[in-house]
GROMACS .gro file of N, CA and C in nm:
model
  357
    1VAL      N    1   0.341  -1.527  -0.736
    1VAL     CA    2   0.299  -1.419  -0.637
    1VAL      C    3   0.211  -1.305  -0.597
    2GLN      N    4   0.105  -1.360  -0.526
    2GLN     CA    5  -0.040  -1.280  -0.538
    2GLN      C    6  -0.049  -1.205  -0.405
    3LEU      N    7  -0.062  -1.124  -0.461
    3LEU     CA    8  -0.083  -0.985  -0.337
    3LEU      C    9  -0.251  -0.979  -0.341
    4GLN      N   10  -0.304  -0.974  -0.219
    4GLN     CA   11  -0.459  -0.958  -0.170
    4GLN      C   12  -0.494  -0.814  -0.086
    5ALA      N   13  -0.541  -0.671  -0.180
    5ALA     CA   14  -0.548  -0.582  -0.100
    5ALA      C   15  -0.641  -0.614  -0.032
    6SER      N   16  -0.740  -0.541   0.058
    6SER     CA   17  -0.829  -0.467   0.135
    6SER      C   18  -0.866  -0.408   0.230
    7GLY      N   19  -0.934  -0.347   0.320
    7GLY     CA   20  -1.014  -0.255   0.401
    7GLY      C   21  -1.053  -0.140   0.367
    8GLY      N   22  -1.044  -0.078   0.231
    8GLY     CA   23  -1.123   0.017   0.165
    8GLY      C   24  -1.257   0.055   0.184
    9GLY      N   25  -1.337   0.199   0.173
    9GLY     CA   26  -1.468   0.212   0.197
    9GLY      C   27  -1.522   0.361   0.176
   10LEU      N   28  -1.610   0.348   0.225
   10LEU     CA   29  -1.656   0.493   0.307
   10LEU      C   30  -1.586   0.507   0.417
   11VAL      N   31  -1.510   0.663   0.306
   11VAL     CA   32  -1.453   0.739   0.545
   11VAL      C   33  -1.541   0.845   0.494
   12GLN      N   34  -1.569   0.941   0.600
   12GLN     CA   35  -1.567   1.035   0.643
   12GLN      C   36  -1.447   1.120   0.673
   13PRO      N   37  -1.480   1.263   0.593
   13PRO     CA   38  -1.323   1.374   0.608
   13PRO      C   39  -1.295   1.372   0.752
   14GLY      N   40  -1.177   1.371   0.779
   14GLY     CA   41  -1.085   1.355   0.907
   14GLY      C   42  -1.096   1.210   0.987
   15GLY      N   43  -1.148   1.123   0.899
   15GLY     CA   44  -1.184   1.002   0.927
   15GLY      C   45  -0.993   0.969   0.945
   16SER      N   46  -0.977   0.740   0.909
   16SER     CA   47  -0.924   0.737   0.939
   16SER      C   48  -0.943   0.604   0.862
   17VAL      N   49  -0.850   0.532   0.816
   17VAL     CA   50  -0.857   0.360   0.755
   17VAL      C   51  -0.710   0.324   0.743
   18ARG      N   52  -0.714   0.203   0.769
   18ARG     CA   53  -0.616   0.112   0.773
   18ARG      C   54  -0.674  -0.006   0.680
   19LEU      N   55  -0.593  -0.032   0.494
   19LEU     CA   56  -0.552  -0.094   0.411
   19LEU      C   57  -0.469  -0.217   0.483
   20SER      N   58  -0.532  -0.296   0.405
   20SER     CA   59  -0.417  -0.421   0.423
   20SER      C   60  -0.384  -0.486   0.265
   21CYS      N   61  -0.259  -0.521   0.271
   21CYS     CA   62  -0.190  -0.621   0.152
   21CYS      C   63  -0.117  -0.752   0.212
   22ALA      N   64  -0.220  -0.876   0.185
   22ALA     CA   65  -0.220  -0.993   0.222
   22ALA      C   66  -0.081  -1.058   0.088
   23ALA      N   67   0.018  -1.067   0.072
   23ALA     CA   68   0.123  -1.206  -0.037
   23ALA      C   69   0.101  -1.297  -0.019
   24SER      N   70   0.081  -1.402  -0.067
   24SER     CA   71   0.022  -1.528  -0.117
   24SER      C   72   0.156  -1.575  -0.211
   25GLY      N   73   0.188  -1.707  -0.167
   25GLY     CA   74   0.277  -1.824  -0.290
   25GLY      C   75   0.385  -1.817  -0.257
   26SER      N   76   0.449  -1.837  -0.313
   26SER     CA   77   0.623  -1.914  -0.271
   26SER      C   78   0.740  -1.823  -0.279
   27ILE      N   79   0.704  -1.763  -0.125
   27ILE     CA   80   0.753  -1.616  -0.100
   27ILE      C   81   0.899  -1.630  -0.015
   28PHE      N   82   1.000  -1.644   0.002
   28PHE     CA   83   1.140  -1.635   0.073
   28PHE      C   84   1.100  -1.535   0.115
   29SER      N   85   1.118  -1.390   0.061
   29SER     CA   86   1.099  -1.269   0.157
   29SER      C   87   1.047  -1.150   0.063
   30ILE      N   88   1.008  -1.048   0.128
   30ILE     CA   89   0.971  -0.921   0.044
   30ILE      C   90   1.047  -0.824   0.090
   31ASN      N   91   1.081  -0.767   0.013
   31ASN     CA   92   1.197  -0.686   0.049
   31ASN      C   93   1.160  -0.513  -0.006
   32VAL      N   94   1.074  -0.520  -0.059
   32VAL     CA   95   0.983  -0.366  -0.117
   32VAL      C   96   0.854  -0.375  -0.093
   33MET      N   97   0.801  -0.323   0.001
   33MET     CA   98   0.696  -0.337  -0.027
   33MET      C   99   0.605  -0.188   0.010
   34GLY      N  100   0.479  -0.134  -0.124
   34GLY     CA  101   0.436   0.000  -0.137
   34GLY      C  102   0.280   0.036  -0.140
   35TRP      N  103   0.273   0.065  -0.159
   35TRP     CA  104   0.147   0.114  -0.152
   35TRP      C  105   0.125   0.248  -0.247
   36TYR      N  106   0.014   0.227  -0.349
   36TYR     CA  107   0.019   0.378  -0.435
   36TYR      C  108  -0.134   0.432  -0.516
   37ARG      N  109  -0.193   0.514  -0.583
   37ARG     CA  110  -0.305   0.521  -0.642
   37ARG      C  111  -0.322   0.569  -0.717
   38VAL      N  112  -0.401   0.557  -0.748
   38VAL     CA  113  -0.484   0.592  -0.880
   38VAL      C  114  -0.676   0.702  -0.848
   39ALA      N  115  -0.649   0.801  -0.861
   39ALA     CA  116  -0.744   0.901  -0.850
   39ALA      C  117  -0.861   0.945  -0.994
   40PRO      N  118  -0.950   0.923  -0.979
   40PRO     CA  119  -0.971   0.908  -1.130
   40PRO      C  120  -0.958   1.007  -1.234
   41GLY      N  121  -0.916   1.034  -1.337
   41GLY     CA  122  -0.842   1.155  -1.453
   41GLY      C  123  -0.652   1.140  -1.403
   42LYS      N  124  -0.631   1.081  -1.326
   42LYS     CA  125  -0.535   1.101  -1.263
   42LYS      C  126  -0.384   1.066  -1.278
   43GLN      N  127  -0.340   1.050  -1.292
   43GLN     CA  128  -0.186   0.915  -1.291
   43GLN      C  129  -0.197   0.851  -1.140
   44ARG      N  130  -0.076   0.752  -1.161
   44ARG     CA  131  -0.017   0.644  -1.061
   44ARG      C  132   0.025   0.757  -0.981
   45GLU      N  133   0.015   0.750  -0.822
   45GLU     CA  134   0.087   0.840  -0.722
   45GLU      C  135   0.198   0.748  -0.588
   46LEU      N  136   0.230   0.768  -0.608
   46LEU     CA  137   0.317   0.707  -0.482
   46LEU      C  138   0.258   0.727  -0.371
   47VAL      N  139   0.196   0.622  -0.239
   47VAL     CA  140   0.139   0.680  -0.098
   47VAL      C  141   0.223   0.699  -0.055
   48ALA      N  142   0.302   0.519  -0.059
   48ALA     CA  143   0.416   0.499   0.056
   48ALA      C  144   0.493   0.373  -0.010
   49GLU      N  145   0.607   0.382   0.043
   49GLU     CA  146   0.727   0.287  -0.004
   49GLU      C  147   0.808   0.237   0.091
   50LYS      N  148   0.843   0.118   0.125
   50LYS     CA  149   0.970   0.071   0.243
   50LYS      C  150   1.044  -0.020   0.164
   51ALA      N  151   1.176  -0.069   0.140
   51ALA     CA  152   1.260  -0.115   0.145
   51ALA      C  153   1.306  -0.218   0.244
   52SER      N  154   1.356  -0.305   0.279
   52SER     CA  155   1.388  -0.373   0.344
   52SER      C  156   1.500  -0.326   0.466
   53GLY      N  157   1.535  -0.240   0.571
   53GLY     CA  158   1.620  -0.203   0.678
   53GLY      C  159   1.590  -0.034   0.584
   54GLY      N  160   1.524   0.006   0.507
   54GLY     CA  161   1.521   0.110   0.496
   54GLY      C  162   1.420   0.225   0.510
   55ARG      N  163   1.450   0.341   0.542
   55ARG     CA  164   1.325   0.404   0.573
   55ARG      C  165   1.199   0.419   0.500
   56PRO      N  166   1.112   0.488   0.526
   56PRO     CA  167   0.996   0.447   0.423
   56PRO      C  168   1.007   0.540   0.386
   57ASN      N  169   0.949   0.622   0.244
   57ASN     CA  170   0.919   0.682   0.160
   57ASN      C  171   0.850   0.717   0.113
   58TYR      N  172   0.677   0.829   0.205
   58TYR     CA  173   0.601   0.877   0.172
   58TYR      C  174   0.577   1.022   0.036
   59GLY      N  175   0.492   0.993  -0.038
   59GLY     CA  176   0.429   1.105  -0.108
   59GLY      C  177   0.453   1.187  -0.041
   60ASP      N  178   0.454   1.317  -0.151
   60ASP     CA  179   0.444   1.456  -0.076
   60ASP      C  180   0.297   1.499  -0.029
   61SER      N  181   0.164   1.483  -0.141
   61SER     CA  182   0.082   1.475  -0.059
   61SER      C  183   0.039   1.420   0.067
   62VAL      N  184   0.093   1.300   0.140
   62VAL     CA  185   0.039   1.247   0.240
   62VAL      C  186   0.091   1.215   0.322
   63LYS      N  187   0.208   1.314   0.319
   63LYS     CA  188   0.339   1.272   0.403
   63LYS      C  189   0.265   1.366   0.609
   64GLY      N  190   0.298   1.302   0.692
   64GLY     CA  191   0.234   1.325   0.772
   64GLY      C  192   0.144   1.251   0.824
   65ARG      N  193   0.039   1.186   0.740
   65ARG     CA  194  -0.053   1.100   0.757
   65ARG      C  195  -0.046   1.007   0.741
   66VAL      N  196   0.034   0.918   0.682
   66VAL     CA  197   0.012   0.760   0.657
   66VAL      C  198   0.157   0.713   0.727
   67THR      N  199   0.119   0.603   0.720
   67THR     CA  200   0.254   0.492   0.818
   67THR      C  201   0.211   0.380   0.706
   68ILE      N  202   0.319   0.325   0.691
   68ILE     CA  203   0.378   0.192   0.612
   68ILE      C  204   0.400   0.112   0.748
   69SER      N  205   0.400   0.003   0.748
   69SER     CA  206   0.414  -0.149   0.876
   69SER      C  207   0.401  -0.265   0.749
   70ARG      N  208   0.495  -0.335   0.838
   70ARG     CA  209   0.492  -0.486   0.873
   70ARG      C  210   0.387  -0.562   0.926
   71GLY      N  211   0.264  -0.666   0.845
   71GLY     CA  212   0.192  -0.648   0.977
   71GLY      C  213   0.290  -0.792   1.048
   72ASN      N  214   0.176  -0.868   1.189
   72ASN     CA  215   0.265  -0.993   1.259
   72ASN      C  216   0.266  -1.108   1.196
   73VAL      N  217   0.137  -1.077   1.083
   73VAL     CA  218   0.134  -1.230   1.018
   73VAL      C  219   0.229  -1.243   0.928
   74LYS      N  220   0.267  -1.329   0.856
   74LYS     CA  221   0.362  -1.321   0.744
   74LYS      C  222   0.318  -1.267   0.669
   75ASN      N  223   0.405  -1.207   0.514
   75ASN     CA  224   0.402  -1.124   0.418
   75ASN      C  225   0.259  -1.060   0.410
   76THR      N  226   0.229  -0.999   0.541
   76THR     CA  227   0.119  -0.863   0.533
   76THR      C  228   0.166  -0.768   0.578
   77PHE      N  229   0.110  -0.655   0.503
   77PHE     CA  230   0.218  -0.527   0.579
   77PHE      C  231   0.067  -0.398   0.523
   78TYR      N  232   0.060  -0.332   0.581
   78TYR     CA  233  -0.038  -0.281   0.643
   78TYR      C  234  -0.019  -0.090   0.575
   79LEU      N  235  -0.122  -0.008   0.539
   79LEU     CA  236  -0.116   0.147   0.463
   79LEU      C  237  -0.235   0.154   0.629
   80ASN      N  238  -0.179   0.271   0.697
   80ASN     CA  239  -0.320   0.377   0.809
   80ASN      C  240  -0.229   0.468   0.738
   81MET      N  241  -0.379   0.530   0.726
   81MET     CA  242  -0.366   0.696   0.685
   81MET      C  243  -0.483   0.760   0.848
   82ASN      N  244  -0.473   0.919   0.801
   82ASN     CA  245  -0.545   0.943   0.905
   82ASN      C  246  -0.583   1.084   0.848
   83SER      N  247  -0.657   1.148   0.927
   83SER     CA  248  -0.650   1.285   0.840
   83SER      C  249  -0.758   1.291   0.723
   84LEU      N  250  -0.852   1.235   0.657
   84LEU     CA  251  -0.840   1.158   0.557
   84LEU      C  252  -0.930   1.299   0.442
   85LYS      N  253  -0.878   1.380   0.359
   85LYS     CA  254  -0.952   1.444   0.302
   85LYS      C  255  -0.996   1.408   0.171
   86PRO      N  256  -1.123   1.460   0.083
   86PRO     CA  257  -1.166   1.461   0.010
   86PRO      C  258  -1.072   1.363  -0.155
   87GLU      N  259  -0.998   1.465  -0.147
   87GLU     CA  260  -0.893   1.445  -0.247
   87GLU      C  261  -0.743   1.282  -0.217
   88ASP      N  262  -0.801   1.227  -0.162
   88ASP     CA  263  -0.730   1.143  -0.078
   88ASP      C  264  -0.834   1.024  -0.140
   89SER      N  265  -0.958   1.030  -0.271
   89SER     CA  266  -1.036   0.942  -0.257
   89SER      C  267  -0.973   0.894  -0.400
   90ALA      N  268  -0.933   0.751  -0.374
   90ALA     CA  269  -0.863   0.658  -0.530
   90ALA      C  270  -0.843   0.540  -0.510
   91VAL      N  271  -0.824   0.459  -0.606
   91VAL     CA  272  -0.779   0.309  -0.585
   91VAL      C  273  -0.670   0.275  -0.497
   92TYR      N  274  -0.643   0.223  -0.429
   92TYR     CA  275  -0.523   0.207  -0.367
   92TYR      C  276  -0.467   0.095  -0.404
   93TYR      N  277  -0.328   0.069  -0.453
   93TYR     CA  278  -0.299  -0.054  -0.494
   93TYR      C  279  -0.168  -0.113  -0.401
   94CYS      N  280  -0.151  -0.194  -0.339
   94CYS     CA  281  -0.045  -0.242  -0.323
   94CYS      C  282   0.087  -0.309  -0.388
   95HIS      N  283   0.206  -0.276  -0.363
   95HIS     CA  284   0.307  -0.377  -0.492
   95HIS      C  285   0.366  -0.416  -0.344
   96ALA      N  286   0.426  -0.550  -0.437
   96ALA     CA  287   0.540  -0.610  -0.320
   96ALA      C  288   0.635  -0.648  -0.484
   97ALA      N  289   0.794  -0.670  -0.416
   97ALA     CA  290   0.900  -0.712  -0.477
   97ALA      C  291   0.994  -0.791  -0.356
   98GLY      N  292   1.022  -0.926  -0.427
   98GLY     CA  293   1.149  -0.947  -0.319
   98GLY      C  294   1.160  -1.095  -0.381
   99VAL      N  295   1.238  -1.221  -0.302
   99VAL     CA  296   1.276  -1.318  -0.325
   99VAL      C  297   1.173  -1.424  -0.302
  100ARG      N  298   1.185  -1.553  -0.428
  100ARG     CA  299   1.087  -1.657  -0.421
  100ARG      C  300   1.164  -1.741  -0.347
  101ASN      N  301   1.103  -1.865  -0.311
  101ASN     CA  302   1.200  -1.988  -0.201
  101ASN      C  303   1.232  -2.039  -0.354
  102SER      N  304   1.196  -2.081  -0.418
  102SER     CA  305   1.249  -2.112  -0.574
  102SER      C  306   1.358  -2.006  -0.641
  103PHE      N  307   1.416  -2.029  -0.727
  103PHE     CA  308   1.478  -1.927  -0.818
  103PHE      C  309   1.387  -1.788  -0.847
  104GLY      N  310   1.476  -1.721  -0.877
  104GLY     CA  311   1.400  -1.571  -0.869
  104GLY      C  312   1.337  -1.480  -0.802
  105GLY      N  313   1.278  -1.380  -0.852
  105GLY     CA  314   1.273  -1.270  -0.787
  105GLY      C  315   1.143  -1.298  -0.814
  106PHE      N  316   1.057  -1.143  -0.726
  106PHE     CA  317   0.885  -1.188  -0.802
  106PHE      C  318   0.905  -1.023  -0.781
  107ASP      N  319   0.768  -0.939  -0.860
  107ASP     CA  320   0.750  -0.769  -0.864
  107ASP      C  321   0.568  -0.838  -0.865
  108SER      N  322   0.511  -0.781  -0.769
  108SER     CA  323   0.384  -0.813  -0.755
  108SER      C  324   0.263  -0.693  -0.763
  109TRP      N  325   0.185  -0.718  -0.793
  109TRP     CA  326   0.089  -0.545  -0.759
  109TRP      C  327  -0.077  -0.651  -0.737
  110GLY      N  328  -0.128  -0.584  -0.619
  110GLY     CA  329  -0.258  -0.652  -0.573
  110GLY      C  330  -0.351  -0.541  -0.685
  111GLN      N  331  -0.460  -0.606  -0.667
  111GLN     CA  332  -0.582  -0.575  -0.735
  111GLN      C  333  -0.685  -0.424  -0.761
  112GLY      N  334  -0.632  -0.418  -0.591
  112GLY     CA  335  -0.695  -0.229  -0.605
  112GLY      C  336  -0.804  -0.223  -0.492
  113THR      N  337  -0.788  -0.151  -0.407
  113THR     CA  338  -0.940  -0.121  -0.306
  113THR      C  339  -0.963   0.019  -0.253
  114GLN      N  340  -1.052   0.028  -0.319
  114GLN     CA  341  -1.124   0.158  -0.318
  114GLN      C  342  -1.152   0.250  -0.202
  115VAL      N  343  -1.080   0.350  -0.185
  115VAL     CA  344  -1.114   0.440  -0.074
  115VAL      C  345  -1.210   0.564  -0.123
  116THR      N  346  -1.312   0.595  -0.080
  116THR     CA  347  -1.385   0.701  -0.138
  116THR      C  348  -1.399   0.804   0.042
  117VAL      N  349  -1.347   0.893   0.006
  117VAL     CA  350  -1.400   1.003   0.114
  117VAL      C  351  -1.496   1.126   0.087
  118SER      N  352  -1.593   1.105   0.203
  118SER     CA  353  -1.716   1.189   0.117
  118SER      C  354  -1.774   1.196   0.273
  119SER      N  355  -1.876   1.313   0.271
  119SER     CA  356  -1.927   1.311   0.412
  119SER      C  357  -2.095   1.291   0.362
   0.00000   0.00000   0.00000
């Protein structure tokens, strides 16, 4: 199962961005979807994560400013971020785990998309 993240770019402080993650391959179900980020010189940080049927879990530094959601297109999910700050600049990675159509599960990461918040 492969994940393709997109939607990053240069955003002004206070602006908004929507990141997309499209999963492809032999997918029966996505049971966990999430977004993480890595800023220069920092460790990977949770942005948002949600398990099917559960409540979303948001990182402390982004709570109130982000929303994770499923897309209308099958096997797609999004991260909406608003009130962006320069410290939100990072490479954002999507993550998904679930069940394959064939035997077994999957746990996959996207390639990352850069978000830069700057005037």
